[in-house]
Short mmCIF file of C-alpha atoms in Angstrom, two decimals:
data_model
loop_
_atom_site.label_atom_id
_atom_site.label_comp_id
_atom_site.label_asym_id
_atom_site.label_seq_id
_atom_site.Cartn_x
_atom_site.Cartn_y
_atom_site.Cartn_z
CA UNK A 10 94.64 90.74 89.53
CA UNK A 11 97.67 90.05 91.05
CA UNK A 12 100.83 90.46 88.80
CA UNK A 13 105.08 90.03 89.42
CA UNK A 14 107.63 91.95 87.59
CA UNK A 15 110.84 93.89 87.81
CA UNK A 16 110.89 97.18 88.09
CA UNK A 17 113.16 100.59 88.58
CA UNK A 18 111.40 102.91 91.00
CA UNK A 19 111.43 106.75 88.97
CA UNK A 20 109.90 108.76 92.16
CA UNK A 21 107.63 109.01 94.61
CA UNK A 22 105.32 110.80 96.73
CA UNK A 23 103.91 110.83 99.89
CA UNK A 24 100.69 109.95 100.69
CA UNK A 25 98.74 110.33 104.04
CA UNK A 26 100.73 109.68 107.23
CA UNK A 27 103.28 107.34 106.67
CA UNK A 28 101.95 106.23 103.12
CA UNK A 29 103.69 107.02 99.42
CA UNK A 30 102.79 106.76 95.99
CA UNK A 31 105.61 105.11 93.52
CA UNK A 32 106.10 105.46 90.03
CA UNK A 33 108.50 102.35 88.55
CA UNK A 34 109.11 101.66 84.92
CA UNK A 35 108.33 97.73 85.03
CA UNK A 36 109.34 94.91 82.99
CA UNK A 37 106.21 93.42 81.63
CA UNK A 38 103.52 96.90 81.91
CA UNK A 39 105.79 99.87 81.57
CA UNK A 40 105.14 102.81 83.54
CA UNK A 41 102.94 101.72 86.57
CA UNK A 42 101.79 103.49 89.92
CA UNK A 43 102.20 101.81 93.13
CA UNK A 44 100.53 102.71 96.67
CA UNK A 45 103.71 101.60 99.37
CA UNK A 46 101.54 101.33 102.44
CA UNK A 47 103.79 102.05 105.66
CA UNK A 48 106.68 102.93 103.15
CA UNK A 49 107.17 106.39 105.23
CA UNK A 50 107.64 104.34 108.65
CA UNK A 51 111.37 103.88 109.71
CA UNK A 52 111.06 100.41 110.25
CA UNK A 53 108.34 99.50 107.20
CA UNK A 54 109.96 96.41 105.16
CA UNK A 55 109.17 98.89 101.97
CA UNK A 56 111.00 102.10 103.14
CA UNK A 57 114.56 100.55 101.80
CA UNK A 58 112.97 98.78 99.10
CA UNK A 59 110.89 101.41 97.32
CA UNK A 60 113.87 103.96 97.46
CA UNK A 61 114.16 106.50 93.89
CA UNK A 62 116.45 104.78 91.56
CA UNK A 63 116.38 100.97 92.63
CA UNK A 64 115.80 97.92 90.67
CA UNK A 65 113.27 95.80 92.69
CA UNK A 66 110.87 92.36 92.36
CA UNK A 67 107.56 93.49 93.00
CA UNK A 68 104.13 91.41 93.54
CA UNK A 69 101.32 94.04 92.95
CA UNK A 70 97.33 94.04 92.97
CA UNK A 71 96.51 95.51 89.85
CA UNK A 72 93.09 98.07 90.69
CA UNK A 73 90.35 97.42 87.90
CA UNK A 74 89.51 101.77 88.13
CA UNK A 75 92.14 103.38 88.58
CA UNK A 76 95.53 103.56 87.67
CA UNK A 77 97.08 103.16 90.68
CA UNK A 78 98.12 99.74 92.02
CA UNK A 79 98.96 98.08 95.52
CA UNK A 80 102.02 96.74 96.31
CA UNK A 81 101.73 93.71 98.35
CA UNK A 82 105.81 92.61 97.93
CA UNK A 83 108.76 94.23 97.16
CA UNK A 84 112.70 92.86 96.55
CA UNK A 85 115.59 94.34 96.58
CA UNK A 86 117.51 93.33 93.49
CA UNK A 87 120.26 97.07 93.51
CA UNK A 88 120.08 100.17 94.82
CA UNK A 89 122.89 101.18 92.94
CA UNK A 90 125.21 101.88 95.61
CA UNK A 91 127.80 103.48 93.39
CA UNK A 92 125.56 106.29 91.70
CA UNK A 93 123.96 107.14 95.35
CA UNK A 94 127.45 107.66 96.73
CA UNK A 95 127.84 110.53 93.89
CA UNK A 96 126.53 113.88 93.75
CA UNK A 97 127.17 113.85 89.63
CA UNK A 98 126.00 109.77 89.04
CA UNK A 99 122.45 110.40 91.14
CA UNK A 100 121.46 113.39 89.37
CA UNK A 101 122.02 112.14 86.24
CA UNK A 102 119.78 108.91 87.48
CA UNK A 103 117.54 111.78 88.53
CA UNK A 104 117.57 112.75 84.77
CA UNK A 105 117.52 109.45 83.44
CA UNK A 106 114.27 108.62 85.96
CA UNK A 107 112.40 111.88 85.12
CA UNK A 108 112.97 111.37 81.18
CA UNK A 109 111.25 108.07 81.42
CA UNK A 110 108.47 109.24 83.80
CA UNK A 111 107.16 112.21 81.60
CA UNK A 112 107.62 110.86 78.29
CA UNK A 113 106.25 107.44 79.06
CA UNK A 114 102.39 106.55 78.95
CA UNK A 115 101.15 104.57 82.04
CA UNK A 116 100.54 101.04 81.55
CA UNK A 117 102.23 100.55 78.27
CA UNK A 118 104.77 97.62 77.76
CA UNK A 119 108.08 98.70 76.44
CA UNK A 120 110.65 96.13 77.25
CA UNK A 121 113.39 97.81 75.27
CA UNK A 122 112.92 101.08 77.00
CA UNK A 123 113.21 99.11 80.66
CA UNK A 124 116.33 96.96 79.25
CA UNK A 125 117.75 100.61 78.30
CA UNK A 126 117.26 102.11 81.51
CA UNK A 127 118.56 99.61 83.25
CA UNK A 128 121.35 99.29 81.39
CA UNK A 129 122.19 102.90 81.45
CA UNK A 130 122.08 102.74 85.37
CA UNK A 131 124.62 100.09 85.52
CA UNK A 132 127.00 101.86 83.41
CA UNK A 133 126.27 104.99 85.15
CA UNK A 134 127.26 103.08 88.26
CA UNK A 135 130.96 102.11 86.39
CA UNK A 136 132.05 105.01 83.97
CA UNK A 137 134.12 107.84 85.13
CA UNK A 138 132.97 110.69 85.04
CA UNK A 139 134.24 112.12 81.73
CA UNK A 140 132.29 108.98 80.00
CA UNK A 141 128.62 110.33 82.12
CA UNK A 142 127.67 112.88 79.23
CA UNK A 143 128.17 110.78 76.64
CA UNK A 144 126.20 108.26 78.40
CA UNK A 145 123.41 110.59 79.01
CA UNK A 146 123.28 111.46 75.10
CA UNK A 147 123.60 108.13 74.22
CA UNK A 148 120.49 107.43 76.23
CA UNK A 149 118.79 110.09 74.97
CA UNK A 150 119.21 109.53 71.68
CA UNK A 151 117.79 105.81 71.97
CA UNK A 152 115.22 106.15 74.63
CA UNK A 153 113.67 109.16 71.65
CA UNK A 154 114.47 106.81 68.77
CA UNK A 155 112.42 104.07 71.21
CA UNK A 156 109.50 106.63 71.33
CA UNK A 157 109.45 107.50 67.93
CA UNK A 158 110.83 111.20 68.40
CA UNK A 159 113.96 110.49 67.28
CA UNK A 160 115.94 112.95 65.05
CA UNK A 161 116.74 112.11 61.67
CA UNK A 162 120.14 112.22 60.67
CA UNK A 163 121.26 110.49 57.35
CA UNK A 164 119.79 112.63 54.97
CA UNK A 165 117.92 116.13 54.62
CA UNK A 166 114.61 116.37 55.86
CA UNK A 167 113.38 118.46 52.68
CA UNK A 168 115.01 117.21 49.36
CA UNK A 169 116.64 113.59 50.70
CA UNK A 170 120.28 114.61 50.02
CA UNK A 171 122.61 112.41 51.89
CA UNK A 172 124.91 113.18 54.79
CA UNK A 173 127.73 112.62 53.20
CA UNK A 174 127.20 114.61 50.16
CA UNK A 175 126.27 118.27 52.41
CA UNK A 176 129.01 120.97 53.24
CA UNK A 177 127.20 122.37 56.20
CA UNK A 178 125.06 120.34 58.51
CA UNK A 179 121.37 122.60 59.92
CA UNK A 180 119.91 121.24 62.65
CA UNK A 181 116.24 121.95 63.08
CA UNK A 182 114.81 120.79 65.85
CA UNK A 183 111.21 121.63 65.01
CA UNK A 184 111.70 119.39 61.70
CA UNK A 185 113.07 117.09 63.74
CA UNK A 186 116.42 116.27 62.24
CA UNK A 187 118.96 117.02 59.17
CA UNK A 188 118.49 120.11 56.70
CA UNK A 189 120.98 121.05 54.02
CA UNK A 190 122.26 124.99 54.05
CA UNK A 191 119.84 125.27 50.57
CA UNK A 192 116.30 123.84 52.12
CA UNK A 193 117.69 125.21 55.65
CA UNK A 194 117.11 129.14 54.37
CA UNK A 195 115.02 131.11 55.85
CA UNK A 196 114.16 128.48 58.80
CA UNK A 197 115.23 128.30 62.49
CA UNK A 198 117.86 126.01 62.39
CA UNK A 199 121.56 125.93 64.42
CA UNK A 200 124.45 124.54 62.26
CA UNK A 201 126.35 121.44 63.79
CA UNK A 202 129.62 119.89 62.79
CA UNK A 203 129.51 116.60 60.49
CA UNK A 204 131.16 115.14 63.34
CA UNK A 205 128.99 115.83 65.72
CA UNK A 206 125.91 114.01 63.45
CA UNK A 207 127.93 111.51 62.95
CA UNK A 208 128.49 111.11 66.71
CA UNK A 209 124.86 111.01 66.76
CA UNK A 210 124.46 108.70 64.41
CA UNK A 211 126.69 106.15 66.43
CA UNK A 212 125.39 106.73 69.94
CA UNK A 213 121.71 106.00 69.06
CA UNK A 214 122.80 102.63 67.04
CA UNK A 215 126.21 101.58 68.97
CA UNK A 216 125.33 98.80 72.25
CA UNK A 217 125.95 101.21 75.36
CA UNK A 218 129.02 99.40 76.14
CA UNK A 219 130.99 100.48 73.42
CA UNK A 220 131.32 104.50 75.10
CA UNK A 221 133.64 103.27 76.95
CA UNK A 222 136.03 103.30 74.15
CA UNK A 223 134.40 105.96 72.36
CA UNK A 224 136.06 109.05 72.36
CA UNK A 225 134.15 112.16 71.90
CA UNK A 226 135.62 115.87 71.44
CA UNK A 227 134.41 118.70 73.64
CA UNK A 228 133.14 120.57 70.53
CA UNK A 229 130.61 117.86 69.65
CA UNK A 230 129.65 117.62 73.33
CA UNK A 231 128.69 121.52 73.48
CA UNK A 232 126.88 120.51 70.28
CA UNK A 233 125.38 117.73 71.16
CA UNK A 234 123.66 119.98 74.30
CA UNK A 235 121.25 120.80 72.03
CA UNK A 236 119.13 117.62 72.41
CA UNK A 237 118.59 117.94 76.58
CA UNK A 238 118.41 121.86 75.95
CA UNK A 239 116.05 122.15 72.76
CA UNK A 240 115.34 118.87 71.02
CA UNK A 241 113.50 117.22 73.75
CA UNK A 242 111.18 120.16 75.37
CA UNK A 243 110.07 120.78 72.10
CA UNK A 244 108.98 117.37 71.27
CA UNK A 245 107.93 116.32 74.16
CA UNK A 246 106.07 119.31 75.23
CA UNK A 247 107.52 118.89 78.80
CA UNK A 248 110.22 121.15 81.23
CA UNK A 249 113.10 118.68 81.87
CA UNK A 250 113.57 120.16 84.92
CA UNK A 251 116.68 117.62 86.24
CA UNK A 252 118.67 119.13 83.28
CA UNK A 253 118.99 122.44 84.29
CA UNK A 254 120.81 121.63 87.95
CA UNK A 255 122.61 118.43 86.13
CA UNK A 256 124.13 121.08 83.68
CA UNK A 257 124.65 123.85 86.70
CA UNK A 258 127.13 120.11 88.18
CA UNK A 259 128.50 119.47 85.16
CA UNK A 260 129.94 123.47 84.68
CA UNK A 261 131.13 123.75 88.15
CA UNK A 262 133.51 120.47 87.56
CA UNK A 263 131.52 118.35 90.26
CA UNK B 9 71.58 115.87 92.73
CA UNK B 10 70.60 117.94 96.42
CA UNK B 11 73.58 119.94 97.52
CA UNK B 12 74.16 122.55 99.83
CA UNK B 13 76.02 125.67 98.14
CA UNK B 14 77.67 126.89 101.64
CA UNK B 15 78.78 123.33 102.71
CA UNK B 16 79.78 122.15 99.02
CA UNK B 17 82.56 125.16 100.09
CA UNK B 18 83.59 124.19 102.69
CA UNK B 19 84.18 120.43 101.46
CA UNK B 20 86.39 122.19 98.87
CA UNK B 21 88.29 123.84 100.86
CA UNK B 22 88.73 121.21 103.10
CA UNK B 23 90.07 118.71 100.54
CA UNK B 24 93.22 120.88 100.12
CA UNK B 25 94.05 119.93 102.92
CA UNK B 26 96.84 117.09 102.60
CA UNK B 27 95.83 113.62 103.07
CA UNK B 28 91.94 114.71 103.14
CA UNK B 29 89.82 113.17 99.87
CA UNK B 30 86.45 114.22 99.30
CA UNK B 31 85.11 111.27 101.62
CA UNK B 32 87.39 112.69 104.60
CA UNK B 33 86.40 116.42 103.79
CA UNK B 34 82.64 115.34 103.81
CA UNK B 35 82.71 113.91 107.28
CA UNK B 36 84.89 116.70 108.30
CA UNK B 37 82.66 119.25 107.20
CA UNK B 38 79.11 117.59 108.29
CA UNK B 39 80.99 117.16 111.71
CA UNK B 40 81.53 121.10 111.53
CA UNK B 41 78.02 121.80 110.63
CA UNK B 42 77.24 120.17 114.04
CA UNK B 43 79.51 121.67 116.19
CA UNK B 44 78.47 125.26 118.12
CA UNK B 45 79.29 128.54 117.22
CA UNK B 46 81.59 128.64 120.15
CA UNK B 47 83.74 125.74 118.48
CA UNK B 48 83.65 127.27 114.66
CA UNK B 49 84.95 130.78 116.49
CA UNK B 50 88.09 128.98 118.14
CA UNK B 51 88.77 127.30 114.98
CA UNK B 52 88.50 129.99 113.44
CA UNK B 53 90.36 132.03 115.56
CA UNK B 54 93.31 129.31 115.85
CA UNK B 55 93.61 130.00 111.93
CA UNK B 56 93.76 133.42 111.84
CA UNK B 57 96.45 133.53 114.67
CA UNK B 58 98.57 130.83 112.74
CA UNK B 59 98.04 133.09 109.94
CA UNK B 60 98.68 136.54 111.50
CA UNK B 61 101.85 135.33 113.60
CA UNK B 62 103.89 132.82 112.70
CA UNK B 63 106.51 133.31 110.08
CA UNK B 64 109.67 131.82 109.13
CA UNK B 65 112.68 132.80 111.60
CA UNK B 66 115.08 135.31 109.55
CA UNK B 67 118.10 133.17 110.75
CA UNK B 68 117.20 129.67 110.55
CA UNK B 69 114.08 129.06 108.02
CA UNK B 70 112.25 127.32 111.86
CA UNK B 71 108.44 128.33 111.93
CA UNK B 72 107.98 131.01 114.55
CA UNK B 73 106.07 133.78 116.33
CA UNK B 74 109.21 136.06 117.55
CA UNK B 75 111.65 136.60 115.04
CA UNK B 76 114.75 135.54 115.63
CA UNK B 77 113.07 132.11 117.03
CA UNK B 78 113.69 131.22 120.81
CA UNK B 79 116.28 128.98 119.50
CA UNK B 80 118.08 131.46 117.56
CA UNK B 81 117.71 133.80 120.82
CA UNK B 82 118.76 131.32 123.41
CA UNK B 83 121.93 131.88 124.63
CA UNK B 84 122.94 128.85 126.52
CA UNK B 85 123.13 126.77 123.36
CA UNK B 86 126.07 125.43 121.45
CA UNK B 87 126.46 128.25 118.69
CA UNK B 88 129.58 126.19 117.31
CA UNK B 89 127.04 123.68 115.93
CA UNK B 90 124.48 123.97 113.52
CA UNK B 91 122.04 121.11 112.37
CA UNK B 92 120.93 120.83 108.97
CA UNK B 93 117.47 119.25 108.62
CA UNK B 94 114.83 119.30 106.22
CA UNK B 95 111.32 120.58 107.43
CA UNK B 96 110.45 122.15 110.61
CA UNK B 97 108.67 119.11 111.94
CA UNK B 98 112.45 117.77 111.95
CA UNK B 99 113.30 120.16 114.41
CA UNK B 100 110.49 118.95 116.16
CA UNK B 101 111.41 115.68 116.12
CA UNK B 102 114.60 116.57 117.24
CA UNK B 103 114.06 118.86 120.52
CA UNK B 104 111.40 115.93 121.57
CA UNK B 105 114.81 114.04 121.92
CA UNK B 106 115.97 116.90 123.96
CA UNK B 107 120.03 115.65 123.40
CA UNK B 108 121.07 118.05 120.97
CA UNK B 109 121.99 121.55 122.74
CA UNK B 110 122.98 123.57 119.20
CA UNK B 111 121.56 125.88 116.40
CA UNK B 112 118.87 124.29 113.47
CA UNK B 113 118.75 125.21 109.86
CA UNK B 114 115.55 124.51 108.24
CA UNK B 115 116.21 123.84 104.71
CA UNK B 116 112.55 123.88 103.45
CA UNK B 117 112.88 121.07 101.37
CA UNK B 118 115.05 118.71 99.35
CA UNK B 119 117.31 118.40 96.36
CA UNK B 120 115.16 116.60 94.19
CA UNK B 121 116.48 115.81 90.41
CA UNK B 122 113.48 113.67 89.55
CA UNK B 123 111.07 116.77 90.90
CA UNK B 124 113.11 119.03 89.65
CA UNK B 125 113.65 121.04 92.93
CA UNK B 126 117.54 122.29 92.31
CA UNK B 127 119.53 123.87 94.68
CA UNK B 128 118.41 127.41 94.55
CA UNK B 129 115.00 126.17 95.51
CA UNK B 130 115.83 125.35 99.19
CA UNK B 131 117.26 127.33 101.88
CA UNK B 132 121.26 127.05 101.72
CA UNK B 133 122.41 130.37 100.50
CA UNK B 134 121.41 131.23 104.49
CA UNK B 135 123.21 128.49 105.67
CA UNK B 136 126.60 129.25 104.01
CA UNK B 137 126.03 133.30 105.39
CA UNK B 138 125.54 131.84 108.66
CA UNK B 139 129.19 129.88 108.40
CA UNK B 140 130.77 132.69 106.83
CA UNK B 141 130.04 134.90 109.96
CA UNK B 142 132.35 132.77 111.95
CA UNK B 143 131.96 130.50 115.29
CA UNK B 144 130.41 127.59 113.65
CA UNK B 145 132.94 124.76 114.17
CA UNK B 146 130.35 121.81 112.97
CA UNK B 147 127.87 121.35 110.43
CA UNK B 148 125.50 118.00 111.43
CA UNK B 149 123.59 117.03 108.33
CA UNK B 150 120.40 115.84 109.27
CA UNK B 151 118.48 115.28 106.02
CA UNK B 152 116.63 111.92 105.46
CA UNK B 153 118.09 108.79 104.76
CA UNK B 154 116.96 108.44 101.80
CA UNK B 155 118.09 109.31 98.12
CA UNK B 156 116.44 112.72 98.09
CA UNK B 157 118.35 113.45 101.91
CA UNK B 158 121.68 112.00 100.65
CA UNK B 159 122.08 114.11 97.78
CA UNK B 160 121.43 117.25 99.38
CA UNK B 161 124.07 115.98 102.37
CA UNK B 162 126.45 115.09 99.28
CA UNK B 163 125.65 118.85 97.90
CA UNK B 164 125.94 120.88 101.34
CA UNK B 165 129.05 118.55 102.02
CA UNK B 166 130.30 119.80 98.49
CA UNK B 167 129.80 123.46 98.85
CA UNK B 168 131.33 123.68 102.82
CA UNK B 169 134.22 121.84 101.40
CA UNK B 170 136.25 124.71 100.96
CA UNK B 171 135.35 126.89 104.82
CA UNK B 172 136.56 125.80 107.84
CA UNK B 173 134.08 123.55 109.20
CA UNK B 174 133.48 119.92 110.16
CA UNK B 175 130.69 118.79 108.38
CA UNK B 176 129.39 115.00 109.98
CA UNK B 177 126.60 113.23 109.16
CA UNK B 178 123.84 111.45 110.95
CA UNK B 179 124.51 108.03 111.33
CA UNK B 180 122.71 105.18 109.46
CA UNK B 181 122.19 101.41 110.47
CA UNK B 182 119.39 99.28 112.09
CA UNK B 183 116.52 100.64 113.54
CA UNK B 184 115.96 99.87 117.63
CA UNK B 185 113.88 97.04 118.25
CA UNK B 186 114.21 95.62 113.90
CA UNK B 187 115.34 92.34 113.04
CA UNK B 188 118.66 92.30 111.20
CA UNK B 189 117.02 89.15 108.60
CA UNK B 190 114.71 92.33 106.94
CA UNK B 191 117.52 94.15 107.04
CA UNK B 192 117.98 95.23 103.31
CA UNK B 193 122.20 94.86 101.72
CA UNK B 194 122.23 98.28 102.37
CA UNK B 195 121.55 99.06 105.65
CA UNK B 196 123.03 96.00 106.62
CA UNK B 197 126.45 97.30 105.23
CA UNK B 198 125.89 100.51 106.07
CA UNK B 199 125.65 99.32 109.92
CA UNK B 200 128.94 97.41 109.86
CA UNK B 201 130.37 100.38 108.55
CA UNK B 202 129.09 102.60 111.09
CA UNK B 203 129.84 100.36 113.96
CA UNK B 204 132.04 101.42 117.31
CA UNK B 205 133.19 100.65 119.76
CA UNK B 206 131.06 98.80 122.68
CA UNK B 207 131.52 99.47 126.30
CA UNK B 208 129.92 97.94 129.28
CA UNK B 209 129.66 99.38 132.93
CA UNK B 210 128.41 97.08 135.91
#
């Protein structure tokens, strides 16, 4: 079957001589595995196109075994010149990219994930760079409420007391959200600021646009670490391995 | 289903091999069963050499037999210049020009975010011992020109920033015999960018 969609490429491989293997996140079947015949050839018409981190228009012959496709055409729509020309901006794409690909299934429709992805590379291309982390968060936050890993956050996980009403704030990230400091005893948990849930609470509901006017203290940043650093390996079962020199950028002041 | 314990092995092995599927390995390996004794010794032989002898060059990551490489050792080259690339089949790539009269670095590999291959996982602590020593007045980044390439160039570029050496970049455009309408945006405008001047001689 022959199919067209849009599509962001995550990453690729190579494959035999002058052959690679791409994985994009596609508008209309999610997560999808293309062979880019030629792509590794300097003068192939796919070796610009099927670049890491660009938004393309693909035509694709869909293989009734296995799950890798063939692409037969491929579009530029961006390359998103502006987060290529930054060390920081491509690897946080990097992040962004390798997020999607390992806690995605193949071949499973998710049009909000792709509009969020998208989305979250365009700002990436515009905000500064004190705006990025809260960005990344921000996308975190949805892309696991998207999945259905999200924390939860408005009331304890144990006895249903509400936000509002709790002195101290646990965070357990094998419960997978909000404990009070009386159903939080004796459990792994990390204590985080009201402010900082609160933060949470707005970047997974707020439209991505509105960080740019959002304001976020350092102390609830360092806080907020703990999703990238805990929340997500545990959940997802998976080494975030983009994190770890992202963070290594972020603490040298790149 | 018949199979043949010693040459089920060897198809195996063979399909480690990069590019080679079971299919590939097969054919390979009945070919192999065919051959003499005399061939399966040299191939053997040309293994165990590559094997016993060639090792990474202490200064410059290159694949070699003497170590320092003969590039490291030669003494009419350009030690003021040092070119950054990413595999050693770069370097061959490179001295097939035969233009380029400096020092290598092999870098072993990429900055790769979405792989998760970080800095510490490729060869540049070397590279920056190598500047510190002195006499390098250039650093030529040579990585690919693609995403992968340009953030390591944007890294190394980052970290030389604060010693005393030019750091350039190969340049990026259209390809020699292309047509500029499949030229993506991107190399397009990198092309204008990187043009010069142009000179003519009778």
């Amino acid at each position: 079957m022959l199919y067209k969609t849009r599509a962001i490429v995550l990453r690729d491989y190579e494959l035999a001589e002058q052959d690679k293997i791409i994985e994009v996140f596609s508008e209309k079947y999610g997560r999808v595995k293309l062979v880019a015949k030629g792509a590794r050839r300097l003068k192939s018409r796919f070796a610009p196109t099927t670049q890491i981190i660009s938004y393309i228009d693909i035509l694709a012959y869909q293989s009734r075994k296995l799950d890798l496709d063939t692409l037969s055409e491929c579009q530029l729509i961006s390359l998103f010149p502006e987060i290529k020309k930054d060390l920081l901006k491509m690897v946080s794409a990097g992040y962004l990219a390798e997020l999607t690909a390992k806690l995605t299934p193949l071949r499973d429709r998710n049009l909000a994930i792709f509009v969020l992805l998208l989305k979250s590379l365009s700002l990436l291309e515009k905000f500064s760079k004190d705006k990025l982390i809260t960005l990344l968060r921000a996308f975190e936050l949805k892309f696991l409420q998207l999945l259905g890993y999200g924390p939860a956050l408005r009331k304890c996980l144990d006895c249903g007391k509400k936000l509002e009403a709790l002195k101290t704030c646990h965070f357990s990230v094998e419960g997978g959200g909000l404990l009070c400091a009386v159903c939080a005893k004796d459990k792994k948990t990390t204590v985080i600021s009201k402010g900082s849930i609160k933060t949470m609470l707005y970047l997974s509901h707020s439209k991505l646009d509105d960080i740019k006017n959002l304001w976020v203290g350092r102390n609830s940043l360092r806080e907020l670490e703990i999703l990238p650093s805990l929340y997500i390996p545990y959940h997802s079962e998976q080494l975030i391995s983009g994190y770890k020199f992202l963070k290594q950028l972020i603490g040298n002041g790149a | 289903m018949y199979k043949v314990k010693s040459i089920e092995n060897l198809i195996s092995q063979l399909t480690k091999l990069p590019g080679i599927g079971r299919k590939s390995a097969q054919r390979l390996a009945l070919f192999l069963v065919r051959s003499s004794k005399e061939e399966h010794q040299s191939l053997i032989q040309a293994i165990d050499q590559v094997s016993k002898k060639v090792k990474q060059c202490a200064i410059c990551g290159n694949l070699t037999e003497d170590n320092p490489c003969s590039i490291c050792q030669d003494e009419k080259r350009d030690r003021g210049i040092i070119c950054v690339v990413e595999q050693p089949r770069d370097v061959i790539a490179i001295e097939k020009m035969g233009k380029f009269s400096g020092l290598y670095h092999v870098l072993g590999g990429v900055i790769s975010p979405v792989k998760g291959i970080g800095p510490g996982e490729i060869n540049i602590k070397g590279l920056l011992e190598r500047i510190r020593k002195g006499k390098v007045r250039e650093v030529l980044l040579a990585t690919d020109p693609n995403p992968e390439g340009e953030t390591t160039a944007m890294y190394i570029s980052r970290i030389l920033s604060p010693l005393e050496v030019e750091v350039t970049r190969l340049a990026i455009g259209l390809p020699a015999g292309g047509d500029l309408e499949f030229a993506d945006d991107f190399t397009l405008s990198q092309a204008f960018e990187g043009r010069r001047k142009f000179t003519w001689s009778n």
